[in-house]
PDB file of C-alpha atoms in Angstrom:
ATOM      1  CA  MET G  42       0.000   0.000   0.000  1.00  0.00           C
ATOM      2  CA  THR G  43       2.890   2.346   0.753  1.00  0.00           C
ATOM      3  CA  HIS G  44       4.387   1.721  -2.711  1.00  0.00           C
ATOM      4  CA  VAL G  45       1.001   2.333  -4.421  1.00  0.00           C
ATOM      5  CA  ASN G  46       0.497   5.547  -2.467  1.00  0.00           C
ATOM      6  CA  ASN G  47       3.979   6.779  -3.410  1.00  0.00           C
ATOM      7  CA  ASN G  48       3.349   5.901  -7.061  1.00  0.00           C
ATOM      8  CA  LEU G  49       0.096   7.874  -7.058  1.00  0.00           C
ATOM      9  CA  LYS G  50       1.780  10.920  -5.564  1.00  0.00           C
ATOM     10  CA  ASN G  51       4.801  10.801  -7.874  1.00  0.00           C
ATOM     11  CA  PHE G  52       3.082   9.475 -11.019  1.00  0.00           C
ATOM     12  CA  SER G  53       5.503   6.570 -11.124  1.00  0.00           C
ATOM     13  CA  GLY G  54       5.000   2.821 -11.464  1.00  0.00           C
ATOM     14  CA  VAL G  55       1.563   1.900 -12.829  1.00  0.00           C
ATOM     15  CA  SER G  56       0.322   5.445 -12.191  1.00  0.00           C
ATOM     16  CA  LYS G  57       2.849   6.823 -14.666  1.00  0.00           C
ATOM     17  CA  ALA G  58       0.514   5.917 -17.541  1.00  0.00           C
ATOM     18  CA  ARG G  59      -2.675   6.866 -15.690  1.00  0.00           C
ATOM     19  CA  LYS G  60      -4.971   9.175 -17.616  1.00  0.00           C
ATOM     20  CA  ALA G  61      -8.443  10.510 -17.002  1.00  0.00           C
ATOM     21  CA  LYS G  62     -11.377   8.822 -18.685  1.00  0.00           C
ATOM     22  CA  ARG G  63     -12.630  11.237 -21.337  1.00  0.00           C
ATOM     23  CA  VAL G  64     -16.413  11.475 -21.745  1.00  0.00           C
ATOM     24  CA  ALA G  65     -18.114  13.579 -24.438  1.00  0.00           C
ATOM     25  CA  VAL G  66     -21.718  14.523 -23.686  1.00  0.00           C
ATOM     26  CA  VAL G  67     -23.108  15.318 -27.141  1.00  0.00           C
ATOM     27  CA  GLY G  68     -26.482  16.846 -27.956  1.00  0.00           C
ATOM     28  CA  ALA G  69     -28.368  15.520 -30.981  1.00  0.00           C
ATOM     29  CA  LYS G  70     -29.700  19.067 -31.328  1.00  0.00           C
ATOM     30  CA  GLY G  71     -29.991  22.208 -29.236  1.00  0.00           C
ATOM     31  CA  GLY G  72     -32.383  22.408 -26.317  1.00  0.00           C
ATOM     32  CA  VAL G  73     -32.446  18.722 -25.306  1.00  0.00           C
ATOM     33  CA  GLY G  74     -30.691  19.244 -21.962  1.00  0.00           C
ATOM     34  CA  THR G  75     -27.130  18.301 -22.881  1.00  0.00           C
ATOM     35  CA  SER G  76     -25.533  20.813 -20.502  1.00  0.00           C
ATOM     36  CA  PHE G  77     -27.877  19.665 -17.732  1.00  0.00           C
ATOM     37  CA  ILE G  78     -26.863  16.012 -18.228  1.00  0.00           C
ATOM     38  CA  ALA G  79     -23.147  16.897 -18.388  1.00  0.00           C
ATOM     39  CA  THR G  80     -23.399  18.993 -15.228  1.00  0.00           C
ATOM     40  CA  GLU G  81     -25.389  16.389 -13.305  1.00  0.00           C
ATOM     41  CA  LEU G  82     -22.988  13.619 -14.337  1.00  0.00           C
ATOM     42  CA  SER G  83     -19.984  15.678 -13.246  1.00  0.00           C
ATOM     43  CA  SER G  84     -21.632  16.616  -9.953  1.00  0.00           C
ATOM     44  CA  LEU G  85     -22.549  12.996  -9.231  1.00  0.00           C
ATOM     45  CA  LEU G  86     -18.996  11.787  -9.844  1.00  0.00           C
ATOM     46  CA  SER G  87     -17.549  14.543  -7.672  1.00  0.00           C
ATOM     47  CA  THR G  88     -19.898  13.812  -4.758  1.00  0.00           C
ATOM     48  CA  GLN G  89     -18.767  10.182  -4.904  1.00  0.00           C
ATOM     49  CA  GLY G  90     -15.181  11.318  -4.294  1.00  0.00           C
ATOM     50  CA  THR G  91     -14.055  11.178  -7.929  1.00  0.00           C
ATOM     51  CA  ASP G  92     -11.821  14.033  -9.091  1.00  0.00           C
ATOM     52  CA  THR G  93     -13.681  15.449 -12.090  1.00  0.00           C
ATOM     53  CA  ILE G  94     -13.105  18.232 -14.612  1.00  0.00           C
ATOM     54  CA  LEU G  95     -16.132  19.587 -16.498  1.00  0.00           C
ATOM     55  CA  VAL G  96     -15.346  21.300 -19.806  1.00  0.00           C
ATOM     56  CA  ASP G  97     -17.788  23.829 -21.259  1.00  0.00           C
ATOM     57  CA  HIS G  98     -17.616  24.090 -25.049  1.00  0.00           C
ATOM     58  CA  GLN G  99     -20.426  26.634 -25.285  1.00  0.00           C
ATOM     59  CA  TYR G 100     -18.142  29.612 -25.822  1.00  0.00           C
ATOM     60  CA  VAL G 101     -20.964  32.128 -26.277  1.00  0.00           C
ATOM     61  CA  ASP G 102     -24.005  32.585 -24.001  1.00  0.00           C
ATOM     62  CA  SER G 103     -23.261  29.572 -21.824  1.00  0.00           C
ATOM     63  CA  ASP G 104     -25.427  29.000 -18.745  1.00  0.00           C
ATOM     64  CA  ILE G 105     -23.284  26.308 -17.147  1.00  0.00           C
ATOM     65  CA  ASP G 106     -22.466  28.680 -14.277  1.00  0.00           C
ATOM     66  CA  VAL G 107     -26.195  28.806 -13.473  1.00  0.00           C
ATOM     67  CA  LEU G 108     -26.454  25.007 -13.535  1.00  0.00           C
ATOM     68  CA  LEU G 109     -23.507  24.823 -11.121  1.00  0.00           C
ATOM     69  CA  ALA G 110     -24.887  27.673  -8.962  1.00  0.00           C
ATOM     70  CA  LEU G 111     -21.689  29.705  -9.388  1.00  0.00           C
ATOM     71  CA  LYS G 112     -21.829  33.381  -8.473  1.00  0.00           C
ATOM     72  CA  GLU G 113     -19.950  36.098 -10.374  1.00  0.00           C
ATOM     73  CA  PHE G 114     -18.284  33.511 -12.609  1.00  0.00           C
ATOM     74  CA  LYS G 115     -16.545  34.537 -15.815  1.00  0.00           C
ATOM     75  CA  PRO G 116     -14.886  32.196 -18.337  1.00  0.00           C
ATOM     76  CA  ARG G 117     -11.144  32.471 -18.837  1.00  0.00           C
ATOM     77  CA  MET G 118     -10.324  34.780 -21.746  1.00  0.00           C
ATOM     78  CA  ILE G 119      -7.729  33.750 -24.301  1.00  0.00           C
ATOM     79  CA  ASP G 120      -6.280  36.083 -26.920  1.00  0.00           C
ATOM     80  CA  GLU G 121      -3.044  36.796 -28.793  1.00  0.00           C
ATOM     81  CA  PHE G 122      -1.314  37.488 -25.487  1.00  0.00           C
ATOM     82  CA  THR G 123      -2.209  34.091 -24.021  1.00  0.00           C
ATOM     83  CA  ALA G 124       0.686  31.673 -23.588  1.00  0.00           C
ATOM     84  CA  PRO G 125       1.268  29.621 -26.762  1.00  0.00           C
ATOM     85  CA  LEU G 126       0.354  25.968 -26.362  1.00  0.00           C
ATOM     86  CA  HIS G 127       3.872  24.777 -27.129  1.00  0.00           C
ATOM     87  CA  GLU G 128       5.017  26.690 -24.023  1.00  0.00           C
ATOM     88  CA  MET G 129       2.237  25.339 -21.816  1.00  0.00           C
ATOM     89  CA  ASP G 130       2.831  22.666 -19.169  1.00  0.00           C
ATOM     90  CA  GLU G 131       0.557  20.904 -16.698  1.00  0.00           C
ATOM     91  CA  GLU G 132       0.983  23.585 -14.058  1.00  0.00           C
ATOM     92  CA  GLY G 133       0.028  26.275 -16.548  1.00  0.00           C
ATOM     93  CA  ALA G 134      -3.023  24.276 -17.683  1.00  0.00           C
ATOM     94  CA  LEU G 135      -4.181  23.939 -14.059  1.00  0.00           C
ATOM     95  CA  SER G 136      -4.345  27.731 -13.780  1.00  0.00           C
ATOM     96  CA  TYR G 137      -7.261  27.735 -16.260  1.00  0.00           C
ATOM     97  CA  LEU G 138      -9.496  25.675 -13.956  1.00  0.00           C
ATOM     98  CA  HIS G 139     -12.157  27.141 -11.696  1.00  0.00           C
ATOM     99  CA  THR G 140     -13.014  25.193  -8.545  1.00  0.00           C
ATOM    100  CA  ALA G 141     -16.790  24.695  -8.513  1.00  0.00           C
ATOM    101  CA  ARG G 142     -16.878  22.511  -5.396  1.00  0.00           C
ATOM    102  CA  LYS G 143     -14.914  19.688  -3.809  1.00  0.00           C
ATOM    103  CA  ASN G 144     -13.610  17.264  -6.475  1.00  0.00           C
ATOM    104  CA  LEU G 145     -15.193  19.315  -9.294  1.00  0.00           C
ATOM    105  CA  ARG G 146     -13.336  21.866 -11.424  1.00  0.00           C
ATOM    106  CA  LEU G 147     -14.580  23.738 -14.469  1.00  0.00           C
ATOM    107  CA  LEU G 148     -12.723  24.614 -17.667  1.00  0.00           C
ATOM    108  CA  ALA G 149     -14.549  27.379 -19.530  1.00  0.00           C
ATOM    109  CA  LEU G 150     -12.879  29.543 -22.173  1.00  0.00           C
ATOM    110  CA  ASP G 151     -13.865  32.605 -24.157  1.00  0.00           C
ATOM    111  CA  GLY G 152     -12.066  34.864 -26.610  1.00  0.00           C
ATOM    112  CA  ASP G 153     -12.151  36.844 -29.839  1.00  0.00           C
ATOM    113  CA  MET G 154     -10.562  34.084 -31.891  1.00  0.00           C
ATOM    114  CA  SER G 155     -12.595  31.610 -33.927  1.00  0.00           C
ATOM    115  CA  GLN G 156     -14.639  28.904 -32.223  1.00  0.00           C
ATOM    116  CA  THR G 157     -12.428  26.246 -33.806  1.00  0.00           C
ATOM    117  CA  GLU G 158      -9.292  27.877 -32.393  1.00  0.00           C
ATOM    118  CA  ILE G 159     -10.842  27.995 -28.912  1.00  0.00           C
ATOM    119  CA  LEU G 160     -11.856  24.348 -29.278  1.00  0.00           C
ATOM    120  CA  ASN G 161      -8.301  23.356 -30.225  1.00  0.00           C
ATOM    121  CA  TYR G 162      -6.874  25.320 -27.307  1.00  0.00           C
ATOM    122  CA  SER G 163      -9.357  23.688 -24.944  1.00  0.00           C
ATOM    123  CA  GLN G 164      -8.537  20.203 -26.227  1.00  0.00           C
ATOM    124  CA  SER G 165      -4.820  20.804 -25.785  1.00  0.00           C
ATOM    125  CA  LEU G 166      -5.421  21.900 -22.187  1.00  0.00           C
ATOM    126  CA  CYS G 167      -7.436  18.724 -21.596  1.00  0.00           C
ATOM    127  CA  ASP G 168      -4.545  16.623 -22.871  1.00  0.00           C
ATOM    128  CA  LEU G 169      -2.227  18.349 -20.382  1.00  0.00           C
ATOM    129  CA  LEU G 170      -4.760  17.874 -17.575  1.00  0.00           C
ATOM    130  CA  SER G 171      -5.462  14.212 -18.277  1.00  0.00           C
ATOM    131  CA  ARG G 172      -3.117  13.032 -15.503  1.00  0.00           C
ATOM    132  CA  ASN G 173      -4.669  15.423 -12.996  1.00  0.00           C
ATOM    133  CA  ALA G 174      -8.191  13.992 -12.736  1.00  0.00           C
ATOM    134  CA  ASN G 175     -10.133  10.735 -12.843  1.00  0.00           C
ATOM    135  CA  PHE G 176     -12.741  11.958 -15.343  1.00  0.00           C
ATOM    136  CA  ILE G 177     -12.894  14.776 -17.880  1.00  0.00           C
ATOM    137  CA  ILE G 178     -16.518  15.388 -18.886  1.00  0.00           C
ATOM    138  CA  GLU G 179     -16.928  17.617 -21.955  1.00  0.00           C
ATOM    139  CA  ASP G 180     -20.203  19.360 -22.741  1.00  0.00           C
ATOM    140  CA  TYR G 181     -20.907  19.470 -26.497  1.00  0.00           C
ATOM    141  CA  SER G 182     -24.382  20.966 -26.443  1.00  0.00           C
ATOM    142  CA  GLY G 183     -26.275  20.704 -29.708  1.00  0.00           C
ATOM    143  CA  SER G 184     -26.125  24.498 -29.932  1.00  0.00           C
ATOM    144  CA  VAL G 185     -22.314  24.721 -30.179  1.00  0.00           C
ATOM    145  CA  SER G 186     -21.255  26.687 -33.233  1.00  0.00           C
ATOM    146  CA  PHE G 187     -18.894  24.073 -34.659  1.00  0.00           C
ATOM    147  CA  PRO G 188     -19.556  20.539 -35.962  1.00  0.00           C
ATOM    148  CA  VAL G 189     -18.897  17.640 -33.585  1.00  0.00           C
ATOM    149  CA  GLU G 190     -17.065  15.310 -35.941  1.00  0.00           C
ATOM    150  CA  PRO G 191     -17.141  11.505 -35.452  1.00  0.00           C
ATOM    151  CA  GLN G 192     -13.379  11.315 -36.041  1.00  0.00           C
ATOM    152  CA  MET G 193     -12.775  13.748 -33.181  1.00  0.00           C
ATOM    153  CA  LEU G 194     -14.888  11.598 -30.862  1.00  0.00           C
ATOM    154  CA  LEU G 195     -13.008   8.439 -31.822  1.00  0.00           C
ATOM    155  CA  ASP G 196      -9.609  10.079 -31.448  1.00  0.00           C
ATOM    156  CA  GLY G 197     -10.185  11.808 -28.133  1.00  0.00           C
ATOM    157  CA  PHE G 198     -12.772   9.986 -26.029  1.00  0.00           C
ATOM    158  CA  ASP G 199     -13.470   6.742 -24.215  1.00  0.00           C
ATOM    159  CA  VAL G 200     -17.254   7.226 -23.943  1.00  0.00           C
ATOM    160  CA  VAL G 201     -19.866   9.293 -25.782  1.00  0.00           C
ATOM    161  CA  VAL G 202     -23.124  10.118 -23.991  1.00  0.00           C
ATOM    162  CA  LEU G 203     -25.531  11.011 -26.793  1.00  0.00           C
ATOM    163  CA  VAL G 204     -28.442  13.122 -25.512  1.00  0.00           C
ATOM    164  CA  LEU G 205     -31.694  13.503 -27.447  1.00  0.00           C
ATOM    165  CA  ASP G 206     -35.396  13.935 -26.906  1.00  0.00           C
ATOM    166  CA  ALA G 207     -38.209  12.005 -28.593  1.00  0.00           C
ATOM    167  CA  SER G 208     -38.586  14.480 -31.470  1.00  0.00           C
ATOM    168  CA  VAL G 209     -38.136  13.377 -35.078  1.00  0.00           C
ATOM    169  CA  SER G 210     -35.282  15.816 -35.757  1.00  0.00           C
ATOM    170  CA  ALA G 211     -33.308  14.770 -32.667  1.00  0.00           C
ATOM    171  CA  VAL G 212     -33.729  11.064 -33.416  1.00  0.00           C
ATOM    172  CA  ARG G 213     -32.651  11.533 -37.031  1.00  0.00           C
ATOM    173  CA  ASN G 214     -29.551  13.485 -35.995  1.00  0.00           C
ATOM    174  CA  ALA G 215     -28.697  10.905 -33.332  1.00  0.00           C
ATOM    175  CA  LYS G 216     -29.067   8.028 -35.794  1.00  0.00           C
ATOM    176  CA  ARG G 217     -26.854   9.823 -38.310  1.00  0.00           C
ATOM    177  CA  LEU G 218     -24.081  10.338 -35.743  1.00  0.00           C
ATOM    178  CA  ILE G 219     -24.315   6.776 -34.411  1.00  0.00           C
ATOM    179  CA  ASP G 220     -24.032   5.331 -37.934  1.00  0.00           C
ATOM    180  CA  LYS G 221     -21.015   7.497 -38.784  1.00  0.00           C
ATOM    181  CA  VAL G 222     -19.207   6.568 -35.577  1.00  0.00           C
ATOM    182  CA  GLU G 223     -19.939   2.853 -35.945  1.00  0.00           C
ATOM    183  CA  ASN G 224     -18.800   2.825 -39.576  1.00  0.00           C
ATOM    184  CA  LEU G 225     -15.555   4.556 -38.626  1.00  0.00           C
ATOM    185  CA  GLN G 226     -15.012   2.092 -35.796  1.00  0.00           C
ATOM    186  CA  LEU G 227     -15.219  -0.786 -38.266  1.00  0.00           C
ATOM    187  CA  THR G 228     -12.649   0.880 -40.498  1.00  0.00           C
ATOM    188  CA  LEU G 229     -10.249   1.830 -37.713  1.00  0.00           C
ATOM    189  CA  SER G 230     -10.884  -1.091 -35.336  1.00  0.00           C
ATOM    190  CA  SER G 231     -11.403   1.553 -32.655  1.00  0.00           C
ATOM    191  CA  ARG G 232     -13.418   1.047 -29.480  1.00  0.00           C
ATOM    192  CA  LEU G 233     -15.765   3.812 -28.349  1.00  0.00           C
ATOM    193  CA  ARG G 234     -18.733   3.216 -26.096  1.00  0.00           C
ATOM    194  CA  ILE G 235     -21.921   5.123 -26.970  1.00  0.00           C
ATOM    195  CA  ILE G 236     -24.553   5.598 -24.255  1.00  0.00           C
ATOM    196  CA  THR G 237     -27.846   6.950 -25.590  1.00  0.00           C
ATOM    197  CA  VAL G 238     -29.900   9.085 -23.193  1.00  0.00           C
ATOM    198  CA  VAL G 239     -33.441  10.201 -24.028  1.00  0.00           C
ATOM    199  CA  ASN G 240     -34.307  13.281 -21.978  1.00  0.00           C
ATOM    200  CA  TYR G 241     -38.052  13.855 -21.598  1.00  0.00           C
ATOM    201  CA  HIS G 242     -37.884  17.549 -20.734  1.00  0.00           C
ATOM    202  CA  ARG G 243     -41.541  17.928 -21.727  1.00  0.00           C
ATOM    203  CA  PRO G 244     -44.505  15.621 -20.945  1.00  0.00           C
ATOM    204  CA  GLU G 245     -44.096  12.333 -22.781  1.00  0.00           C
ATOM    205  CA  ALA G 246     -47.432  12.842 -24.548  1.00  0.00           C
ATOM    206  CA  ALA G 247     -46.011  15.971 -26.215  1.00  0.00           C
ATOM    207  CA  TYR G 248     -43.771  13.855 -28.461  1.00  0.00           C
ATOM    208  CA  VAL G 249     -44.812  12.059 -31.631  1.00  0.00           C
ATOM    209  CA  MET G 250     -42.452   9.107 -31.025  1.00  0.00           C
ATOM    210  CA  ASP G 251     -42.828   6.619 -28.175  1.00  0.00           C
ATOM    211  CA  LYS G 252     -40.150   4.432 -26.587  1.00  0.00           C
ATOM    212  CA  SER G 253     -40.767   1.480 -28.900  1.00  0.00           C
ATOM    213  CA  ASP G 254     -40.275   3.760 -31.936  1.00  0.00           C
ATOM    214  CA  LEU G 255     -36.996   5.048 -30.501  1.00  0.00           C
ATOM    215  CA  LYS G 256     -35.596   1.580 -29.830  1.00  0.00           C
ATOM    216  CA  ARG G 257     -36.612   0.337 -33.260  1.00  0.00           C
ATOM    217  CA  TYR G 258     -35.219   3.327 -35.153  1.00  0.00           C
ATOM    218  CA  LEU G 259     -31.990   3.752 -33.201  1.00  0.00           C
ATOM    219  CA  ALA G 260     -31.411   0.003 -32.634  1.00  0.00           C
ATOM    220  CA  LYS G 261     -29.986   0.941 -29.229  1.00  0.00           C
ATOM    221  CA  SER G 262     -30.856   0.376 -25.614  1.00  0.00           C
ATOM    222  CA  LEU G 263     -31.869   3.679 -24.086  1.00  0.00           C
ATOM    223  CA  ILE G 264     -31.503   5.402 -20.719  1.00  0.00           C
TER     224      ILE G 264
END
């Protein structure tokens, strides 16, 4: 036990290769509760004693601070004066995190550069932080202003939580993403777990599709 404890503290032995599990919470479209699911998942893990980093990819008009009940919170600004990524180390990446509560830290960026540039900067920070947490949960709400590409999910994540409601448009978008990811996995022999979550944020009778329709169309077990 002493050796294991020392390894954990010094990132040596087995712990040398330890990295956080990366989870992408992806919305099939906007307004289905993706940020809510990502926040609740992160909060649950943190309350169970798991060191968790929540990453907000809604770079404009995000409400994740409201979901986390943070007061006077502002995302970290990045601009041309921000340290270049090739000069960044783990200690520098840690300075971008905001402590939301015990075992839960938030990475939220903003800036005048393009959304894609902010995304790339955020992903590079996550790579540097991967040995500093147990889980990194990334919120890709359906209203983000950049495409969530299947190749990016396969390259960077262990699990995808796909959030949708029982609307036709959300189900179609979810099916399209699932098919693209599964086809790529066959080509690349990659392993990525997809968990499909149907969020009934309105009364179930308000939707035109019922649970049997969802299972048949998506060919997936649902949460």
